[in-house]
């Protein structure tokens, strides 16, 4: 049985997958290639979120063919969503640092390496796209509006509140938000900033998704994002009134 101890490794990569059979192999290859160019010890935890395709079979085969790599597959019995999976996985991982890399192969090796080069220097390493954002214009504009809203209600001036952020794993566990949606990252970032955590913003490029489509624009996730925005707003009010 795999014995879990805190911070045995430098970093844990959390790879959430929901119907990513066509992308997850490329994702794992990209992570391994990038991290092997550093001196970081690592593990990869792939979480299959009750996929309806062959994602878990593809990952199991990959693990069997790459036994020298530290890769773990966990299977959710029900679909829990990205935010819940991100928080839950942090509690049984072994890295001092913690990084989300989505299973859809959206980040390329140069992006990951650029972020990994700053591991250990800051509490948070936060990517942003700037003028390099290659997503559909609607997604770009929604991201800009979301960032503007979070900055307005939190009082900060961050460039982005999402993507493959690298955190101290302790902070993810300590300041874990109560959300299943895609805005969990904004809640954690704002709370770490409230606690005077250090950070570095890193300009990266993003890729168009190779297979499938974004799962962000669903009624369930829109409601979850709204909940996160409300939580950040209420926290700011409490901070202004009582601290």
XYZ file of N, CA, C and O in Angstrom, residues 28-230:
812
model
N 0.817 13.884 -20.057
C 1.800 13.232 -19.201
C 3.198 13.315 -19.801
O 4.184 13.561 -19.084
N 3.295 13.120 -21.101
C 4.603 13.238 -21.761
C 5.175 14.643 -21.601
O 6.384 14.816 -21.360
N 4.317 15.648 -21.715
C 4.757 17.038 -21.590
C 5.259 17.331 -20.182
O 6.315 17.953 -19.997
N 4.509 16.879 -19.173
C 4.926 17.107 -17.778
C 6.277 16.461 -17.510
O 7.191 17.091 -16.965
N 6.405 15.210 -17.873
C 7.640 14.469 -17.582
C 8.826 15.086 -18.302
O 9.913 15.245 -17.732
N 8.630 15.460 -19.558
C 9.717 16.072 -20.315
C 10.158 17.383 -19.683
O 11.364 17.671 -19.581
N 9.184 18.191 -19.236
C 9.508 19.486 -18.638
C 10.211 19.326 -17.295
O 11.272 19.930 -17.059
N 9.645 18.530 -16.403
C 10.202 18.429 -15.052
C 11.552 17.730 -15.046
O 12.408 17.993 -14.184
N 11.791 16.864 -16.009
C 13.094 16.194 -16.089
C 14.203 17.145 -16.516
O 15.389 16.788 -16.426
N 13.851 18.319 -16.974
C 14.852 19.339 -17.292
C 15.189 20.186 -16.062
O 15.992 21.124 -16.153
N 14.554 19.886 -14.936
C 14.860 20.542 -13.671
C 15.470 19.504 -12.732
O 15.646 18.343 -13.092
N 15.759 19.918 -11.517
C 16.259 18.994 -10.498
C 15.187 18.674 -9.464
O 15.478 18.163 -8.381
N 13.944 18.939 -9.785
C 12.845 18.745 -8.849
C 12.440 17.272 -8.771
O 12.294 16.602 -9.792
N 12.252 16.770 -7.551
C 11.621 15.465 -7.374
C 10.117 15.664 -7.464
O 9.584 16.697 -7.048
N 9.405 14.674 -8.002
C 7.998 14.925 -8.315
C 7.176 13.653 -8.315
O 7.698 12.533 -8.367
N 5.877 13.852 -8.273
C 4.890 12.820 -8.532
C 3.796 13.421 -9.400
O 3.599 14.639 -9.413
N 3.116 12.565 -10.139
C 1.968 12.977 -10.939
C 0.760 12.203 -10.442
O 0.781 10.971 -10.423
N -0.261 12.920 -10.019
C -1.494 12.280 -9.574
C -2.577 12.577 -10.606
O -3.024 13.723 -10.743
N -2.974 11.559 -11.346
C -4.037 11.696 -12.337
C -5.354 11.311 -11.661
O -5.458 10.236 -11.061
N -6.340 12.188 -11.749
C -7.646 11.908 -11.159
C -8.675 11.823 -12.281
O -8.953 12.813 -12.960
N -9.202 10.634 -12.487
C -10.266 10.438 -13.466
C -11.599 10.748 -12.788
O -12.020 10.052 -11.870
N -12.253 11.808 -13.269
C -13.466 12.304 -12.613
C -14.714 11.659 -13.228
O -15.578 12.334 -13.776
N -14.766 10.331 -13.094
C -15.891 9.543 -13.599
C -16.093 9.778 -15.099
O -17.185 10.106 -15.584
N -14.999 9.614 -15.858
C -15.073 9.794 -17.312
C -15.996 8.764 -17.944
O -16.155 7.648 -17.438
N -16.551 9.140 -19.082
C -17.438 8.245 -19.828
C -16.732 7.635 -21.031
O -17.358 6.924 -21.824
N -15.445 7.921 -21.166
C -14.666 7.338 -22.256
C -13.604 6.408 -21.668
O -13.786 5.865 -20.578
N -12.498 6.217 -22.356
C -11.466 5.265 -21.929
C -10.281 5.944 -21.241
O -9.170 5.418 -21.258
N -10.532 7.086 -20.614
C -9.437 7.824 -19.981
C -8.666 6.972 -18.983
O -7.433 6.895 -19.024
N -9.355 6.329 -18.058
C -8.644 5.583 -17.019
C -7.887 4.396 -17.593
O -6.809 4.039 -17.094
N -8.413 3.783 -18.652
C -7.700 2.675 -19.282
C -6.416 3.166 -19.962
O -5.366 2.513 -19.893
N -6.513 4.332 -20.600
C -5.335 4.915 -21.250
C -4.268 5.252 -20.215
O -3.079 4.979 -20.415
N -4.686 5.835 -19.093
C -3.731 6.192 -18.041
C -3.117 4.949 -17.413
O -1.900 4.891 -17.168
N -3.923 3.941 -17.149
C -3.406 2.689 -16.572
C -2.359 2.072 -17.478
O -1.299 1.597 -17.010
N -2.626 2.066 -18.764
C -1.659 1.530 -19.728
C -0.376 2.352 -19.718
O 0.737 1.800 -19.750
N -0.513 3.654 -19.645
C 0.659 4.536 -19.618
C 1.509 4.269 -18.379
O 2.744 4.202 -18.464
N 0.845 4.113 -17.230
C 1.574 3.836 -15.993
C 2.338 2.519 -16.104
O 3.509 2.416 -15.698
N 1.701 1.503 -16.649
C 2.362 0.198 -16.809
C 3.560 0.266 -17.738
O 4.539 -0.468 -17.568
N 3.486 1.147 -18.719
C 4.578 1.284 -19.682
C 5.671 2.239 -19.204
O 6.730 2.327 -19.824
N 5.395 2.951 -18.106
C 6.356 3.930 -17.577
C 6.510 3.730 -16.068
O 6.320 4.664 -15.280
N 6.871 2.539 -15.679
C 6.940 2.198 -14.259
C 8.021 2.973 -13.513
O 7.959 3.102 -12.288
N 9.002 3.499 -14.235
C 10.063 4.263 -13.585
C 9.594 5.658 -13.161
O 10.265 6.327 -12.365
N 8.458 6.086 -13.693
C 7.918 7.394 -13.344
C 6.943 7.269 -12.175
O 6.266 6.263 -12.027
N 6.889 8.310 -11.368
C 6.061 8.297 -10.159
C 4.670 8.829 -10.501
O 4.357 9.999 -10.273
N 3.823 7.940 -11.060
C 2.490 8.343 -11.511
C 1.442 7.514 -10.769
O 1.563 6.286 -10.666
N 0.429 8.188 -10.261
C -0.646 7.542 -9.507
C -1.973 7.864 -10.191
O -2.208 9.002 -10.595
N -2.824 6.875 -10.336
C -4.169 7.089 -10.879
C -5.190 6.903 -9.772
O -5.198 5.895 -9.077
N -6.053 7.896 -9.624
C -7.170 7.803 -8.698
C -8.458 7.960 -9.493
O -8.530 8.792 -10.403
N -9.462 7.183 -9.128
C -10.722 7.189 -9.859
C -11.852 7.635 -8.935
O -12.100 7.015 -7.901
N -12.524 8.699 -9.296
C -13.686 9.154 -8.538
C -14.899 8.291 -8.878
O -15.162 8.016 -10.050
N -15.635 7.897 -7.854
C -16.828 7.076 -8.075
C -17.973 7.900 -8.635
O -18.882 7.358 -9.272
N -17.947 9.200 -8.363
C -18.915 10.128 -8.944
C -18.147 11.331 -9.445
O -17.021 11.592 -9.031
N -18.752 12.094 -10.343
C -18.113 13.291 -10.866
C -18.142 14.387 -9.803
O -19.208 14.824 -9.375
N -16.957 14.830 -9.356
C -16.860 15.801 -8.269
C -16.581 17.214 -8.748
O -16.789 18.165 -8.004
N -16.101 17.374 -9.967
C -15.771 18.700 -10.462
C -14.326 19.077 -10.189
O -13.657 18.493 -9.324
N -13.844 20.073 -10.917
C -12.434 20.440 -10.858
C -12.022 20.996 -9.501
O -10.999 20.606 -8.936
N -12.816 21.925 -8.959
C -12.444 22.544 -7.688
C -12.334 21.545 -6.556
O -11.366 21.555 -5.788
N -13.315 20.664 -6.450
C -13.296 19.641 -5.396
C -12.113 18.700 -5.581
O -11.414 18.353 -4.617
N -11.857 18.285 -6.820
C -10.728 17.390 -7.079
C -9.395 18.028 -6.755
O -8.490 17.375 -6.225
N -9.275 19.309 -7.058
C -8.027 20.034 -6.789
C -7.717 20.049 -5.297
O -6.580 19.787 -4.886
N -8.718 20.346 -4.492
C -8.519 20.419 -3.046
C -8.294 19.023 -2.465
O -7.351 18.801 -1.689
N -9.148 18.068 -2.817
C -9.037 16.721 -2.257
C -7.671 16.108 -2.530
O -7.056 15.483 -1.652
N -7.177 16.281 -3.749
C -5.903 15.670 -4.127
C -4.747 16.256 -3.333
O -3.779 15.556 -3.010
N -4.833 17.517 -2.972
C -3.762 18.143 -2.187
C -3.556 17.444 -0.853
O -2.423 17.349 -0.358
N -4.619 16.904 -0.269
C -4.528 16.320 1.064
C -3.795 14.983 1.098
O -3.260 14.601 2.137
N -3.783 14.257 0.008
C -3.052 12.976 0.043
C -1.826 12.979 -0.865
O -1.222 11.944 -1.095
N -1.425 14.151 -1.344
C -0.224 14.257 -2.161
C 1.010 14.421 -1.280
O 0.903 14.614 -0.075
N 2.199 14.366 -1.901
C 3.437 14.353 -1.125
C 4.384 15.489 -1.468
O 5.480 15.571 -0.904
N 4.003 16.360 -2.396
C 4.900 17.434 -2.787
C 4.810 18.638 -1.874
O 3.744 18.962 -1.356
N 5.930 19.317 -1.686
C 5.901 20.584 -0.950
C 5.147 21.630 -1.749
O 4.455 22.479 -1.183
N 5.269 21.549 -3.061
C 4.561 22.462 -3.962
C 3.521 21.669 -4.748
O 3.589 20.445 -4.842
N 2.591 22.387 -5.339
C 1.408 21.741 -5.927
C 1.010 22.495 -7.176
O 0.849 23.721 -7.156
N 0.837 21.753 -8.277
C 0.562 22.402 -9.556
C -0.515 21.656 -10.328
O -0.437 20.445 -10.516
N -1.505 22.401 -10.791
C -2.521 21.860 -11.677
C -2.012 21.872 -13.115
O -1.531 22.896 -13.597
N -2.125 20.714 -13.784
C -1.902 20.649 -15.232
C -3.087 19.886 -15.809
O -3.198 18.669 -15.618
N -3.978 20.574 -16.467
C -5.181 19.930 -16.976
C -4.850 18.823 -17.966
O -3.880 18.920 -18.723
N -5.703 17.803 -17.968
C -5.460 16.646 -18.812
C -5.716 16.866 -20.277
O -5.546 15.953 -21.092
N -6.113 18.089 -20.676
C -6.466 18.355 -22.073
C -5.295 18.834 -22.918
O -5.465 19.276 -24.042
N -4.073 18.759 -22.353
C -2.861 19.105 -23.096
C -2.872 20.562 -23.556
O -2.441 20.892 -24.662
N -3.358 21.456 -22.694
C -3.458 22.877 -23.049
C -2.150 23.629 -22.820
O -1.953 24.702 -23.388
N -1.255 23.105 -21.983
C 0.019 23.758 -21.715
C 1.153 22.988 -22.394
O 1.207 21.763 -22.304
N 2.047 23.710 -23.043
C 3.165 23.016 -23.662
C 4.394 23.037 -22.753
O 4.413 23.689 -21.707
N 5.402 22.314 -23.152
C 6.562 22.079 -22.291
C 7.260 23.373 -21.878
O 7.651 23.528 -20.713
N 7.417 24.299 -22.809
C 8.108 25.551 -22.492
C 7.370 26.335 -21.408
O 7.984 26.969 -20.554
N 6.044 26.301 -21.446
C 5.241 26.979 -20.429
C 5.487 26.381 -19.053
O 5.738 27.097 -18.078
N 5.403 25.051 -18.968
C 5.612 24.399 -17.678
C 7.015 24.664 -17.149
O 7.200 24.952 -15.956
N 8.002 24.577 -18.021
C 9.385 24.772 -17.586
C 9.607 26.195 -17.084
O 10.313 26.416 -16.089
N 8.986 27.146 -17.743
C 9.111 28.542 -17.327
C 8.576 28.751 -15.913
O 9.150 29.493 -15.110
N 7.479 28.079 -15.595
C 6.907 28.176 -14.254
C 7.716 27.373 -13.239
O 7.947 27.826 -12.113
N 8.159 26.196 -13.616
C 8.892 25.320 -12.699
C 10.236 25.910 -12.285
O 10.747 25.596 -11.201
N 10.799 26.758 -13.120
C 12.109 27.347 -12.804
C 12.060 28.246 -11.574
O 13.105 28.546 -10.985
N 10.860 28.671 -11.171
C 10.730 29.547 -9.998
C 10.255 28.808 -8.749
O 10.000 29.440 -7.720
N 10.125 27.482 -8.829
C 9.669 26.713 -7.665
C 10.639 26.890 -6.500
O 11.854 26.790 -6.655
N 10.074 27.158 -5.327
C 10.872 27.328 -4.119
C 11.206 28.775 -3.801
O 11.678 29.077 -2.702
N 10.935 29.680 -4.748
C 11.285 31.081 -4.535
C 10.121 31.906 -3.988
O 10.339 32.969 -3.403
N 8.889 31.433 -4.224
C 7.703 32.198 -3.852
C 6.626 31.266 -3.315
O 6.642 30.062 -3.574
N 5.660 31.840 -2.596
C 4.507 31.061 -2.156
C 3.591 30.711 -3.323
O 2.938 29.664 -3.314
N 3.524 31.604 -4.320
C 2.698 31.361 -5.497
C 3.450 31.786 -6.750
O 4.098 32.835 -6.763
N 3.369 30.972 -7.772
C 3.859 31.331 -9.101
C 2.634 31.352 -10.000
O 2.017 30.317 -10.245
N 2.263 32.547 -10.469
C 0.975 32.746 -11.125
C 1.194 33.100 -12.592
O 1.799 34.131 -12.904
N 0.697 32.274 -13.512
C 0.862 32.581 -14.937
C -0.176 33.594 -15.417
O -1.232 33.752 -14.828
N 0.181 34.279 -16.484
C -0.804 35.116 -17.175
C -0.431 35.141 -18.649
O 0.715 34.905 -19.025
N -1.419 35.421 -19.499
C -1.214 35.330 -20.935
C -0.861 36.662 -21.586
O -0.135 36.704 -22.564
N -1.381 37.757 -21.076
C -1.123 39.038 -21.708
C -1.619 39.040 -23.149
O -2.709 38.571 -23.467
N -0.799 39.545 -24.043
C -1.162 39.589 -25.462
C -0.938 38.252 -26.156
O -1.214 38.118 -27.349
N -0.447 37.235 -25.397
C -0.161 35.923 -25.985
C -1.354 34.974 -25.944
O -1.226 33.809 -26.300
N -2.503 35.468 -25.513
C -3.663 34.598 -25.339
C -4.236 34.201 -26.699
O -4.699 35.037 -27.470
N -4.206 32.900 -26.973
C -4.652 32.395 -28.269
C -6.046 31.766 -28.206
O -6.477 31.121 -29.161
N -6.745 31.925 -27.101
C -8.082 31.368 -26.989
C -9.079 32.158 -27.834
O -8.775 33.235 -28.322
N -10.263 31.609 -27.964
C -11.337 32.302 -28.674
C -11.594 33.644 -27.997
O -11.489 33.776 -26.774
N -11.929 34.642 -28.793
C -12.093 36.000 -28.269
C -13.123 36.072 -27.143
O -12.961 36.855 -26.196
N -14.169 35.243 -27.200
C -15.161 35.262 -26.130
C -14.553 34.814 -24.811
O -14.785 35.423 -23.760
N -13.749 33.753 -24.853
C -13.104 33.272 -23.625
C -12.118 34.301 -23.090
O -11.998 34.494 -21.878
N -11.392 34.950 -23.994
C -10.443 35.981 -23.573
C -11.175 37.119 -22.866
O -10.764 37.574 -21.790
N -12.270 37.557 -23.438
C -13.021 38.673 -22.851
C -13.655 38.292 -21.520
O -13.684 39.101 -20.578
N -14.165 37.074 -21.423
C -14.734 36.620 -20.149
C -13.663 36.572 -19.072
O -13.884 36.977 -17.920
N -12.475 36.091 -19.421
C -11.367 36.054 -18.463
C -10.985 37.452 -18.000
O -10.710 37.683 -16.815
N -10.983 38.394 -18.925
C -10.644 39.776 -18.561
C -11.682 40.359 -17.605
O -11.329 41.039 -16.638
N -12.955 40.103 -17.894
C -14.023 40.606 -17.026
C -13.922 39.964 -15.644
O -14.057 40.652 -14.614
N -13.675 38.648 -15.603
C -13.544 37.950 -14.322
C -12.382 38.530 -13.512
O -12.516 38.797 -12.306
N -11.237 38.729 -14.160
C -10.072 39.291 -13.470
C -10.375 40.684 -12.947
O -10.005 41.033 -11.809
N -11.051 41.499 -13.752
C -11.425 42.847 -13.332
C -12.323 42.811 -12.106
O -12.125 43.581 -11.147
N -13.301 41.898 -12.098
C -14.220 41.783 -10.966
C -13.473 41.376 -9.698
O -13.666 41.964 -8.625
N -12.609 40.370 -9.810
C -11.871 39.890 -8.630
C -10.951 40.982 -8.097
O -10.849 41.198 -6.881
N -10.275 41.690 -8.990
C -9.416 42.793 -8.537
C -10.229 43.879 -7.843
O -9.805 44.443 -6.831
N -11.401 44.168 -8.394
C -12.244 45.219 -7.830
C -12.710 44.875 -6.425
O -12.639 45.707 -5.510
N -13.182 43.647 -6.230
C -13.753 43.304 -4.925
C -12.685 42.876 -3.912
O -12.937 42.910 -2.703
N -11.503 42.479 -4.382
C -10.446 42.038 -3.458
C -9.485 43.160 -3.100
O -8.809 43.110 -2.062
N -9.383 44.163 -3.975
C -8.452 45.252 -3.736
C -7.059 45.002 -4.286
O -6.156 45.833 -4.094
N -6.863 43.909 -4.986
C -5.558 43.606 -5.572
C -5.534 43.973 -7.051
O -6.567 44.346 -7.639
N -4.367 43.846 -7.657
C -4.197 44.194 -9.073
C -3.430 43.082 -9.785
O -2.377 43.310 -10.373
N -3.977 41.885 -9.729
C -3.334 40.751 -10.370
C -3.698 40.700 -11.846
O -4.734 41.205 -12.275
N -2.848 40.057 -12.627
C -3.072 39.969 -14.068
C -3.969 38.795 -14.450
O -4.575 38.792 -15.515
N -4.033 37.779 -13.565
C -4.821 36.588 -13.900
C -5.067 35.808 -12.620
O -4.233 35.822 -11.707
N -6.189 35.097 -12.558
C -6.543 34.335 -11.360
C -6.850 32.881 -11.690
O -7.670 32.251 -11.029
N -6.198 32.351 -12.695
C -6.499 30.976 -13.079
C -5.263 30.354 -13.711
O -4.175 30.895 -13.626
N -5.450 29.199 -14.366
C -4.334 28.559 -15.052
C -3.489 27.685 -14.143
O -3.848 27.401 -12.994
N -2.328 27.251 -14.630
C -1.473 26.313 -13.880
C -0.639 27.000 -12.807
O 0.593 27.067 -12.875
N -1.306 27.536 -11.804
C -0.619 28.192 -10.683
C 0.158 27.151 -9.879
O -0.299 26.026 -9.694
N 1.332 27.530 -9.397
C 2.086 26.676 -8.478
C 1.967 27.268 -7.079
O 2.336 28.427 -6.848
N 1.436 26.473 -6.159
C 1.242 26.882 -4.770
C 2.124 26.059 -3.838
O 2.544 24.939 -4.179
N 2.348 26.581 -2.658
C 2.736 25.716 -1.550
C 1.521 24.836 -1.254
O 0.414 25.341 -1.082
N 1.739 23.541 -1.182
C 0.599 22.640 -0.985
C -0.109 22.921 0.339
O -1.337 22.788 0.434
N 0.627 23.328 1.341
C 0.023 23.671 2.629
C -1.033 24.749 2.457
O -2.105 24.702 3.069
N -0.747 25.751 1.623
C -1.695 26.849 1.434
C -2.973 26.382 0.751
O -4.063 26.875 1.054
N -2.856 25.436 -0.168
C -4.041 24.892 -0.828
C -4.931 24.197 0.194
O -6.156 24.341 0.174
N -4.310 23.442 1.094
C -5.084 22.753 2.130
C -5.622 23.741 3.169
O -6.790 23.662 3.562
N -4.784 24.668 3.594
C -5.176 25.596 4.658
C -6.273 26.545 4.215
O -7.197 26.847 4.963
N -6.199 27.020 2.970
C -7.148 28.032 2.507
C -8.073 27.476 1.438
O -8.537 28.204 0.562
N -8.368 26.202 1.521
C -9.213 25.560 0.510
C -10.617 26.148 0.518
O -11.246 26.265 1.569
N -11.120 26.538 -0.652
C -12.458 27.130 -0.729
C -13.539 26.065 -0.795
O -13.289 24.914 -1.141
N -14.746 26.474 -0.489
C -15.903 25.579 -0.557
C -16.579 25.760 -1.909
O -17.612 26.406 -2.022
N -15.965 25.197 -2.952
C -16.535 25.334 -4.285
C -16.154 24.137 -5.136
O -15.101 23.538 -4.946
N -17.015 23.794 -6.076
C -16.733 22.730 -7.032
C -16.371 23.315 -8.395
O -16.061 22.586 -9.316
N -16.439 24.622 -8.532
C -16.307 25.249 -9.833
C -14.900 25.672 -10.182
O -13.931 25.356 -9.496
N -14.797 26.475 -11.253
C -13.513 26.836 -11.821
C -12.875 28.054 -11.165
O -11.757 28.407 -11.502
N -13.575 28.704 -10.238
C -13.040 29.919 -9.614
C -12.345 29.651 -8.289
O -11.983 30.591 -7.583
N -12.145 28.387 -7.967
C -11.470 28.038 -6.707
C -10.088 28.675 -6.626
O -9.622 29.075 -5.554
N -9.421 28.790 -7.773
C -8.057 29.329 -7.777
C -8.043 30.785 -7.332
O -7.161 31.211 -6.579
N -9.035 31.536 -7.777
C -9.115 32.940 -7.371
C -9.289 33.058 -5.860
O -8.672 33.930 -5.226
N -10.111 32.186 -5.278
C -10.318 32.228 -3.825
C -9.019 31.960 -3.070
O -8.697 32.633 -2.090
N -8.264 30.975 -3.520
C -7.012 30.641 -2.842
C -5.994 31.762 -3.004
O -5.328 32.173 -2.039
N -5.855 32.269 -4.224
C -4.878 33.329 -4.475
C -5.169 34.548 -3.604
O -4.261 35.099 -2.962
N -6.423 34.972 -3.554
C -6.776 36.142 -2.757
C -6.493 35.904 -1.275
O -5.966 36.787 -0.579
N -6.794 34.715 -0.790
C -6.547 34.439 0.630
C -5.056 34.427 0.943
O -4.637 34.965 1.981
N -4.238 33.843 0.074
C -2.788 33.853 0.303
C -2.258 35.277 0.260
O -1.389 35.658 1.060
N -2.794 36.098 -0.637
C -2.398 37.507 -0.666
C -2.806 38.209 0.615
O -2.052 39.035 1.154
N -4.005 37.898 1.119
C -4.452 38.469 2.391
C -3.493 38.117 3.528
O -3.320 38.904 4.466
N -2.894 36.940 3.433
C -1.957 36.479 4.471
C -0.520 36.914 4.189
O 0.416 36.406 4.789
N -0.366 37.853 3.260
C 0.944 38.425 2.908
C 1.876 37.414 2.249
O 3.099 37.477 2.396
N 1.304 36.466 1.524
C 2.119 35.506 0.811
C 2.866 36.144 -0.349
O 2.406 37.121 -0.943
N 4.023 35.589 -0.677
C 4.827 36.110 -1.780
C 4.377 35.471 -3.093
O 3.856 34.357 -3.110
N 4.600 36.194 -4.187
C 4.178 35.654 -5.471
C 5.036 36.213 -6.598
O 5.682 37.261 -6.463
N 5.023 35.495 -7.694
C 5.644 35.949 -8.927
C 4.673 35.701 -10.065
O 4.153 34.590 -10.216
N 4.393 36.731 -10.864
C 3.560 36.572 -12.046
C 4.466 36.306 -13.248
O 5.441 37.017 -13.463
N 4.126 35.283 -14.014
C 4.990 34.836 -15.111
C 4.198 34.869 -16.420
O 3.145 34.236 -16.528
N 4.706 35.575 -17.392
C 4.070 35.649 -18.703
C 4.310 34.355 -19.474
O 5.448 33.926 -19.639
N 3.226 33.728 -19.913
C 3.338 32.479 -20.662
C 2.502 32.574 -21.937
O 1.711 33.490 -22.116
N 2.687 31.600 -22.810
C 1.839 31.445 -23.976
C 0.923 30.257 -23.748
O 1.274 29.327 -23.028
N -0.247 30.288 -24.353
C -1.149 29.144 -24.252
C -1.409 28.585 -25.636
O -1.146 29.220 -26.658
N -1.910 27.360 -25.664
C -2.187 26.666 -26.916
C -3.677 26.487 -27.097
O -4.427 26.404 -26.123
N -4.104 26.381 -28.342
C -5.472 25.966 -28.600
C -5.628 24.521 -28.174
O -4.714 23.713 -28.316
N -6.802 24.192 -27.646
C -7.077 22.823 -27.228
C -7.028 21.899 -28.437
O -7.600 22.184 -29.484
N -6.310 20.768 -28.301
C -6.125 19.880 -29.446
C -7.338 19.013 -29.706
O -7.663 18.705 -30.837
N -8.015 18.567 -28.666
C -9.219 17.741 -28.815
C -10.242 18.185 -27.795
O -9.912 18.625 -26.700
N -11.535 18.055 -28.135
C -12.582 18.372 -27.170
C -12.818 19.866 -27.083
O -12.344 20.666 -27.884
N -13.564 20.258 -26.080
C -13.927 21.659 -25.906
C -13.886 22.010 -24.439
O -13.804 21.151 -23.569
N -13.935 23.316 -24.167
C -13.890 23.766 -22.782
C -15.119 23.297 -22.020
O -16.229 23.297 -22.537
N -14.900 22.920 -20.753
C -15.996 22.495 -19.895
C -16.370 23.587 -18.902
O -17.105 23.342 -17.952
N -15.850 24.801 -19.134
C -16.065 25.875 -18.170
C -17.456 26.485 -18.259
O -17.994 26.971 -17.270
N -18.057 26.468 -19.454
C -19.289 27.216 -19.656
C -20.511 26.326 -19.519
O -21.185 25.982 -20.488
N -20.784 25.940 -18.282
C -21.982 25.193 -17.961
C -22.737 25.953 -16.875
O -22.152 26.775 -16.156
N -24.024 25.681 -16.753
C -24.828 26.352 -15.730
C -24.259 26.070 -14.341
O -24.150 26.976 -13.496
N -23.874 24.829 -14.108
C -23.327 24.443 -12.804
C -22.082 25.253 -12.475
O -21.918 25.756 -11.360
N -21.182 25.406 -13.464
C -19.955 26.131 -13.195
C -20.189 27.630 -13.073
O -19.555 28.300 -12.259
N -21.109 28.168 -13.860
C -21.422 29.592 -13.749
C -21.944 29.917 -12.349
O -21.567 30.932 -11.742
N -22.793 29.052 -11.809
C -23.295 29.250 -10.449
C -22.172 29.142 -9.427
O -22.113 29.909 -8.453
N -21.256 28.184 -9.648
C -20.132 28.007 -8.727
C -19.201 29.215 -8.753
O -18.709 29.664 -7.710
N -18.956 29.765 -9.937
C -18.122 30.955 -10.055
C -18.777 32.135 -9.341
O -18.111 32.902 -8.628
N -20.075 32.272 -9.502
C -20.804 33.339 -8.813
C -20.672 33.203 -7.302
O -20.505 34.198 -6.586
N -20.728 31.969 -6.823
C -20.561 31.715 -5.385
C -19.170 32.150 -4.925
O -19.016 32.771 -3.862
N -18.140 31.839 -5.721
C -16.773 32.217 -5.356
C -16.607 33.733 -5.315
O -15.958 34.273 -4.404
N -17.179 34.409 -6.283
C -17.111 35.874 -6.302
C -17.758 36.449 -5.047
O -17.223 37.365 -4.410
N -18.905 35.900 -4.665
C -19.582 36.352 -3.448
C -18.715 36.106 -2.219
O -18.627 36.965 -1.331
